[in-house]
Amino acid sequence: MERAIINQTDAATFLRTLEYALKERRNGTSSLGLLVASVENLDELISGFGHRRVLPLLGALGEKLCAMIGADDSVIRFGEAKFGILVKDLKNEGHLVLAANKILREVRRGIDSGGDALEAYMRIGATASCGSGDDPDRMLQQAETALLAAREEKREFLLYEPAQASRLRSALGMAKEIDVAIERGEISMYYQPKVAAVDRRPVGAEALMRWSSPTRGFVPPDVFIPVADETGHIESLTWFGINAAFRQRTDWPDRWGPLSIAINVTPSLVEHADLEEQLNNARGLWGVPADQTTVEVTENALMRPEQCFGALSALRRNGTRVSIDDFGTGYSSLSYFNSIPADELKIDKSFVMKMLDDDGYARVVRSIINLAHGFGLRVTAEGVEDPRTADALAALRCDFLQGYYFARPLPQDEFKVWLKEYRP
Ligand code: C2E
Ligand code: CA
Ligand code: CA
C-alpha cells in the first residue's frame, strides 16, 4: 500500500481500506492501531475565516499528519474534518498513546498552507485490533466511541475501553429520563442574587436549574444540560425553567424594588422560533415586565454571528435584556464587538476567582470591563467569593457582582429568606 492516502473519502471507502489492512495483518502477527482524529473547531474556523480559506488548510492538515506517521502507516480523510490513521506493526497500546500525543503536539503548533495559519483543535479516539476476529466496522466503531467519550470528558485523547460504550449509553438513558423528570417535579430552579457593585443592593437573580433524581441522586446541570442539548430535550427544559422562574419571582418580597430575572439559554435555542413566544407568554401570565427579564447566552453563541445576531436583536427589540455569559472563555472577534446585540457581558468566574492572585487575570478583567464600557455594555462579574475581590471589582467600575460571597444559588424558600434578611 502506498505511504498515505489523504483524499477525502466516505466512511464506506475508509472501511474497505481498513478491511484490507486487517487482512494483510492477519498474515503476520503484529497488531493494527486505528486513530480517529477530528477537527473540533471546524465551525468556528469556518465562521471566522470562511470555507475558501479553511478547506485548503484541512488538506494541509492531512499532509502534515502524513509527514508524521511511519512509512507503512496511512492517513485517510473521511468526512469533512475527520482523519483515520492506521498504525501498522503496533507493538502495544503505549505506541498508540505516543502516536496520538505526537499528532496533538504537532497540530497545536499550527498548520500553514500558502501563508495562512490555522489553529485547529483536535481530539483523538483510538483502538487497537486485538484478535484475528477483528472486523473493520467494529474497530471504527470503537475508535469513534473513544472519540465521543473524549468529547464528553473534555479530554484530547482517549483509548477505547468497553466501559465507555456503557457510559455513553447511560447518558442516552439520562436523556429519556429528563422529560419524565419535569413531569414528576424532580427539576427545580435555584436563584443566585446579583448585586450592584456600588451599594451592594440586590438588582436581580439568575435562575439555575437543579435535578434531583430518585435513581441518580443529585445530577449537576453541567452534566444534564449538555445531554439535554444534544438529545433535543433542552427545549422542554428551558420552557419549563422560564415558566417556573417567572412564576416564583411573583412571590419574592419586594423589599429591594423590582428584581430582574435571568434565564440561561443554550446557543442552540437562541434562534429557536418558539423562544420569543415562550418568553412573551410567561411574562404575560406572571406579569413580568420585559425589561426585567434577561437571557444569558454563552459567548460561543456569537461564533455564528450571522445567525444569532438577528435572533438576539429581535429579543432586544421586544425588551428582553441580553447578557453574554462566560465571557473571556470563548472566541469573539473585536471586529464585530460594536455590533453585538447585548446589554451586558458576564466575566467568567475562572478569571474573577484568580484576579487577586494573578496579575495576568487582573489585567484581563480590567480590559474586559473597559472594553465593554467602551461599547456601552454593562458588566457582571460572576464567581465573587470574598470581600476583597468584590472591592477590587468595584474599584475597576464593574457594574454588578454575583458569587458565593453574597449567596450560593438557593432554592425558592431560602432565596426569599435571603432577600428579607440580607444587609448590604
Ligand atoms: P453558568 O451560567 O456560568 O452559572 C454559574 C455557575 O457558577 C453556577 O453553577 C453557579 O452555582 C456557579 N457559581 C456562582 N457563584 C460562584 C462562586 O462564587 N464560586 C464558584 N466556584 N461557583 C459559582 P451551576 O448552578 O452548577 O450551573 C452550571 C452551569 O449549568 C451554568 O453555568 C449554566 O451553563 C448551566 N445551567 C444551569 N442552569 C441552567 C438552565 O436553566 N438552563 C441552561 N441552558 N443552562 C443552565
Ligand atoms: Ca449563566
Ligand atoms: Ca457563567
XYZ file of C-alpha atoms and ligand atoms in Angstrom:
472
model
C 0.000 0.000 0.000
C 1.217 3.496 -0.674
C 2.547 5.555 2.152
C -0.567 7.565 2.652
C -3.909 8.440 1.182
C -5.230 11.833 2.034
C -8.068 12.221 -0.402
C -11.401 12.855 1.164
C -13.428 9.652 1.105
C -16.579 8.466 2.778
C -16.734 6.130 5.734
C -17.544 3.140 3.488
C -14.352 3.621 1.486
C -12.455 4.061 4.688
C -13.863 0.773 5.979
C -12.671 -1.043 2.851
C -9.155 0.278 3.381
C -9.297 -0.812 6.966
C -10.515 -4.242 5.945
C -7.629 -4.571 3.509
C -5.144 -3.598 6.196
C -6.642 -6.093 8.614
C -6.431 -8.900 6.038
C -2.828 -8.028 5.348
C -2.059 -8.122 9.029
C -3.694 -11.498 9.558
C -0.900 -12.978 7.524
C 1.567 -11.535 10.005
C 1.486 -11.411 13.773
C 1.591 -7.738 14.708
C -1.495 -5.800 15.606
C -3.063 -2.771 13.987
C -3.963 0.547 15.602
C -6.652 2.916 14.497
C -6.885 6.559 15.489
C -9.814 8.743 14.567
C -8.787 12.387 14.792
C -11.405 15.077 14.469
C -11.005 18.803 13.991
C -13.260 20.028 16.762
C -13.344 23.708 15.948
C -14.277 23.429 12.274
C -17.453 25.522 12.640
C -15.566 28.261 14.449
C -12.813 28.255 11.841
C -15.304 28.489 9.005
C -17.238 31.226 10.732
C -14.002 33.118 11.371
C -12.196 32.601 8.054
C -14.713 31.279 5.535
C -14.784 27.987 3.624
C -12.400 29.196 0.971
C -9.566 29.622 3.419
C -10.369 26.725 5.726
C -10.845 23.892 3.208
C -7.299 24.021 1.773
C -5.982 24.129 5.303
C -7.748 20.853 6.041
C -5.834 19.368 3.115
C -2.623 20.781 4.554
C -3.512 19.242 7.902
C -3.854 15.842 6.194
C -0.419 16.253 4.668
C 1.029 17.226 7.988
C -0.421 14.074 9.523
C 1.113 12.023 6.695
C 4.510 13.501 7.355
C 4.289 12.441 10.988
C 3.470 8.781 10.592
C 5.590 5.751 9.791
C 6.321 4.589 6.255
C 3.795 1.750 6.402
C 1.068 3.720 8.094
C -1.639 5.641 6.313
C -3.865 8.639 6.795
C -7.287 8.848 5.241
C -9.547 11.821 5.415
C -13.137 10.764 5.670
C -15.969 13.106 6.327
C -15.433 16.819 6.378
C -12.979 17.120 9.212
C -12.121 13.616 10.334
C -8.960 11.672 9.706
C -8.489 7.968 10.158
C -4.899 6.977 10.888
C -3.879 3.357 10.536
C -0.832 2.384 12.503
C 0.669 -0.912 11.414
C 3.086 -3.050 13.363
C 1.719 -1.893 16.630
C 3.847 -3.275 19.459
C 1.478 -2.318 22.274
C -1.133 0.240 23.234
C 1.537 2.612 24.563
C 2.608 3.011 20.949
C -0.867 4.436 20.171
C -0.639 6.875 23.052
C 2.711 8.096 21.760
C 1.348 8.482 18.236
C -1.674 10.455 19.464
C 0.453 12.720 21.634
C 2.804 13.419 18.772
C -0.096 14.355 16.495
C -1.734 16.589 19.101
C 1.571 18.320 19.822
C 2.283 18.993 16.165
C -1.236 20.193 15.405
C -1.093 22.589 18.352
C 1.836 24.314 16.654
C -0.480 25.403 13.839
C -0.796 24.400 10.217
C 0.431 26.515 7.342
C -0.978 26.485 3.884
C 0.075 29.106 1.401
C 0.838 31.662 4.101
C -2.374 31.084 6.027
C -2.069 29.719 9.528
C -4.867 27.687 11.027
C -5.256 26.805 14.657
C -7.016 23.510 14.512
C -8.142 21.987 17.740
C -8.110 18.206 17.552
C -9.456 15.348 19.573
C -8.481 11.730 19.052
C -10.120 8.415 19.870
C -8.131 5.227 19.320
C -8.336 1.485 19.464
C -6.114 -1.487 18.685
C -7.047 -4.674 16.892
C -6.577 -7.488 19.302
C -7.613 -10.780 17.784
C -7.961 -12.418 14.429
C -11.729 -11.916 14.569
C -11.415 -8.163 14.211
C -13.798 -6.660 11.778
C -13.234 -3.169 10.380
C -16.677 -1.949 11.289
C -16.199 -2.802 14.933
C -12.767 -1.215 15.055
C -14.036 2.021 13.587
C -16.982 1.975 15.966
C -14.626 1.557 18.930
C -12.374 4.412 17.856
C -15.434 6.638 17.336
C -16.751 5.641 20.767
C -13.418 6.619 22.319
C -13.636 9.948 20.456
C -17.143 10.569 21.824
C -16.003 9.670 25.318
C -13.060 12.070 24.951
C -15.511 14.793 23.992
C -17.730 14.018 26.987
C -14.793 14.020 29.380
C -13.232 17.060 27.704
C -10.033 15.126 27.002
C -7.863 15.477 23.921
C -7.254 11.770 23.621
C -8.785 8.531 24.860
C -8.140 4.891 24.139
C -11.196 2.736 23.705
C -12.427 0.823 26.750
C -15.632 -1.225 26.781
C -16.878 0.849 29.757
C -17.057 3.966 27.583
C -19.803 2.470 25.492
C -21.921 1.730 28.544
C -21.254 5.184 29.998
C -22.399 6.795 26.769
C -25.479 4.602 26.752
C -26.224 5.730 30.269
C -26.049 9.329 29.038
C -28.644 8.358 26.450
C -30.743 6.747 29.172
C -30.467 10.004 31.055
C -31.926 11.906 28.118
C -35.045 9.753 28.188
C -35.499 10.441 31.881
C -35.391 14.215 31.510
C -38.918 14.767 30.217
C -40.299 12.427 32.852
C -38.266 14.283 35.472
C -40.090 17.524 34.637
C -43.476 15.837 34.986
C -42.503 14.252 38.288
C -41.356 17.559 39.728
C -37.733 16.474 40.056
C -36.444 19.600 38.299
C -36.437 22.863 40.226
C -34.980 26.324 39.923
C -32.467 27.810 42.341
C -31.754 31.532 42.497
C -28.485 33.336 42.950
C -28.632 37.080 43.615
C -26.821 39.689 41.623
C -25.950 42.930 43.446
C -24.925 46.400 42.286
C -21.182 46.879 42.827
C -21.554 50.441 44.162
C -24.007 49.898 47.029
C -24.326 46.085 47.047
C -28.096 46.247 46.794
C -29.729 43.278 45.027
C -30.789 44.088 41.471
C -31.848 40.665 40.285
C -31.189 36.936 40.312
C -30.001 34.243 37.957
C -32.188 31.128 37.758
C -30.121 27.931 37.837
C -31.605 24.527 37.240
C -31.322 21.578 39.618
C -32.237 17.935 39.059
C -32.787 15.694 41.992
C -33.361 12.220 40.591
C -34.625 9.380 42.787
C -32.332 6.925 40.972
C -29.302 9.050 40.082
C -29.317 11.372 43.058
C -28.354 14.991 42.522
C -27.324 15.478 38.883
C -25.353 18.722 38.309
C -26.570 20.983 35.479
C -23.102 20.778 33.925
C -23.941 17.117 33.290
C -27.613 17.064 32.294
C -27.853 20.343 30.346
C -25.314 19.206 27.698
C -27.060 15.807 27.472
C -30.423 17.545 27.053
C -28.896 19.856 24.474
C -27.531 17.027 22.369
C -30.708 14.971 22.506
C -33.321 17.634 21.830
C -34.675 17.708 25.394
C -33.337 21.189 26.048
C -36.460 22.846 24.644
C -38.888 21.395 27.146
C -36.403 22.007 29.984
C -35.917 25.653 29.031
C -39.625 26.384 28.569
C -40.219 24.770 31.946
C -37.421 26.848 33.522
C -38.717 30.136 32.104
C -42.213 29.483 33.427
C -41.101 28.269 36.842
C -38.756 31.220 37.354
C -41.199 33.913 36.229
C -43.901 32.364 38.417
C -41.677 32.145 41.510
C -40.476 35.705 41.010
C -44.011 36.903 41.787
C -43.527 35.563 45.346
C -40.290 37.391 46.098
C -40.536 40.041 48.807
C -40.345 43.498 47.234
C -38.017 44.985 49.802
C -35.464 45.849 47.089
C -37.800 47.059 44.376
C -38.384 45.095 41.171
C -35.741 42.420 40.665
C -34.758 41.246 37.226
C -34.713 37.542 36.469
C -32.059 35.924 34.278
C -32.526 32.665 32.402
C -29.775 30.615 30.771
C -30.406 29.751 27.136
C -28.100 27.392 25.239
C -26.717 28.683 21.912
C -28.785 26.013 20.152
C -32.019 27.629 21.367
C -31.181 31.270 20.689
C -32.516 31.019 17.157
C -35.415 28.751 18.090
C -38.642 30.101 16.662
C -40.511 29.486 19.953
C -38.131 31.212 22.363
C -39.631 34.653 21.926
C -43.160 33.284 22.232
C -42.332 31.295 25.364
C -40.849 34.392 26.977
C -43.830 36.529 25.981
C -46.366 34.004 27.236
C -44.641 33.536 30.576
C -44.226 37.296 31.009
C -47.893 37.863 30.238
C -49.002 35.079 32.540
C -46.893 36.161 35.517
C -46.855 39.891 34.918
C -43.119 40.350 34.461
C -42.085 43.497 32.538
C -39.852 42.601 29.585
C -37.041 44.878 30.761
C -36.814 42.869 33.963
C -36.052 39.669 32.079
C -32.595 38.702 30.896
C -31.479 35.925 28.618
C -27.933 34.699 29.293
C -26.208 33.121 26.306
C -22.636 31.917 26.323
C -20.032 33.629 24.250
C -19.975 30.548 22.000
C -23.345 31.587 20.591
C -21.547 34.515 18.969
C -19.465 32.182 16.859
C -22.178 32.205 14.253
C -22.818 35.939 14.255
C -24.869 35.988 11.035
C -27.369 33.561 12.504
C -27.559 34.601 16.118
C -27.222 38.381 15.920
C -30.612 38.623 14.230
C -32.235 36.469 16.890
C -30.650 38.398 19.757
C -31.627 41.732 18.182
C -35.222 40.547 17.883
C -35.270 39.592 21.571
C -33.924 43.026 22.487
C -36.465 44.827 20.317
C -39.070 43.108 22.416
C -37.444 44.464 25.579
C -35.597 41.341 26.753
C -32.113 42.070 28.073
C -29.289 40.013 26.608
C -26.233 39.032 28.611
C -23.155 37.319 27.156
C -22.215 34.599 29.651
C -18.791 33.089 30.409
C -17.202 35.992 28.614
C -13.483 35.563 28.022
C -13.506 31.779 27.632
C -14.692 31.550 24.068
C -13.969 33.022 20.752
C -15.103 36.526 19.982
C -13.757 38.862 17.495
C -13.102 42.513 18.194
C -14.214 43.239 14.673
C -17.867 42.725 15.491
C -17.773 43.857 19.082
C -19.530 47.110 18.329
C -22.420 45.225 16.793
C -23.003 42.531 19.432
C -26.716 42.815 20.226
C -26.294 42.636 24.003
C -26.794 44.732 27.112
C -24.284 43.051 29.358
C -21.140 40.934 29.486
C -20.629 38.432 32.263
C -16.965 37.871 33.020
C -16.323 34.189 33.507
C -15.667 33.089 37.066
C -12.354 31.492 36.127
C -10.906 34.997 35.652
C -12.634 36.567 38.626
C -11.585 33.835 41.053
C -7.917 34.256 40.182
C -7.737 38.028 39.743
C -6.297 38.746 43.195
C -3.502 36.198 42.922
C -2.510 36.665 39.343
C -1.776 39.954 37.608
C -2.483 38.454 34.214
C -6.058 37.615 35.188
C -6.488 41.013 36.855
C -5.470 42.644 33.595
C -7.920 40.532 31.610
C -10.733 41.509 33.989
C -9.823 45.189 33.755
C -9.620 45.054 29.953
C -12.993 43.329 29.618
C -14.644 45.938 31.854
C -13.131 48.849 29.925
C -13.823 47.293 26.564
C -17.453 46.577 27.471
C -17.997 50.079 28.811
C -16.425 51.489 25.658
C -19.158 49.756 23.708
C -21.959 50.786 26.060
C -22.342 47.363 27.699
C -22.667 46.755 31.422
C -20.542 44.178 33.177
C -21.322 41.499 35.742
C -18.539 39.574 37.442
C -19.505 36.048 38.484
C -17.613 33.874 40.967
C -17.086 36.615 43.579
C -16.160 34.558 46.629
C -14.689 37.108 49.054
C -14.966 40.779 50.019
C -11.542 41.739 48.645
C -12.495 40.572 45.157
C -15.789 42.456 45.437
C -13.922 45.651 46.389
C -11.341 45.214 43.644
C -14.118 44.799 41.057
C -15.976 47.848 42.335
C -12.742 49.843 42.048
C -12.481 48.720 38.412
C -16.029 50.060 37.883
C -17.595 46.654 37.308
C -21.374 47.179 37.460
C -22.773 44.034 39.086
C -21.418 41.244 41.266
C -22.541 37.661 41.723
C -20.975 34.864 43.710
C -20.791 32.731 46.838
C -19.646 35.748 48.875
C -23.166 37.161 48.585
C -25.084 33.891 48.307
C -24.921 30.459 46.722
C -27.740 29.536 44.363
C -30.672 28.968 46.761
C -33.992 27.164 46.487
C -37.014 29.477 46.314
C -37.819 29.387 50.054
C -34.257 30.109 51.122
C -33.880 32.808 48.484
C -36.956 34.580 49.844
C -35.436 34.456 53.347
C -32.142 35.797 51.964
C -33.929 38.730 50.338
C -35.613 39.530 53.654
C -32.534 39.251 55.837
C -29.694 40.472 53.603
C -27.877 43.635 54.683
C -25.648 45.293 52.082
P -23.335 29.462 34.485
O -24.500 30.032 33.742
O -21.991 30.053 34.225
O -23.733 29.580 36.007
C -22.856 29.973 37.008
C -22.344 28.775 37.760
O -21.354 29.232 38.662
C -23.431 28.108 38.604
O -23.159 26.721 38.622
C -23.173 28.700 39.979
O -23.588 27.859 41.022
C -21.663 28.837 39.961
N -21.203 29.883 40.874
C -21.848 31.025 41.192
N -21.119 31.757 42.054
C -19.981 31.069 42.258
C -18.806 31.317 43.069
O -18.672 32.338 43.761
N -17.824 30.396 43.012
C -17.938 29.255 42.265
N -16.926 28.389 42.314
N -19.018 28.987 41.505
C -20.027 29.893 41.492
P -24.321 25.681 38.357
O -25.574 26.155 39.004
O -23.765 24.356 38.741
O -24.557 25.753 36.817
C -23.563 25.326 35.945
C -23.930 25.645 34.530
O -25.064 24.887 34.106
C -24.350 27.109 34.342
O -23.206 27.884 34.244
C -25.140 27.006 33.054
O -24.253 26.958 31.953
C -25.786 25.641 33.155
N -27.166 25.841 33.605
C -27.654 25.883 34.862
N -28.991 26.073 34.848
C -29.365 26.163 33.557
C -30.624 26.345 32.864
O -31.686 26.513 33.469
N -30.592 26.372 31.505
C -29.438 26.239 30.800
N -29.495 26.278 29.475
N -28.233 26.072 31.406
C -28.198 26.022 32.765
Ca -25.316 31.957 33.415
Ca -21.168 31.930 33.660
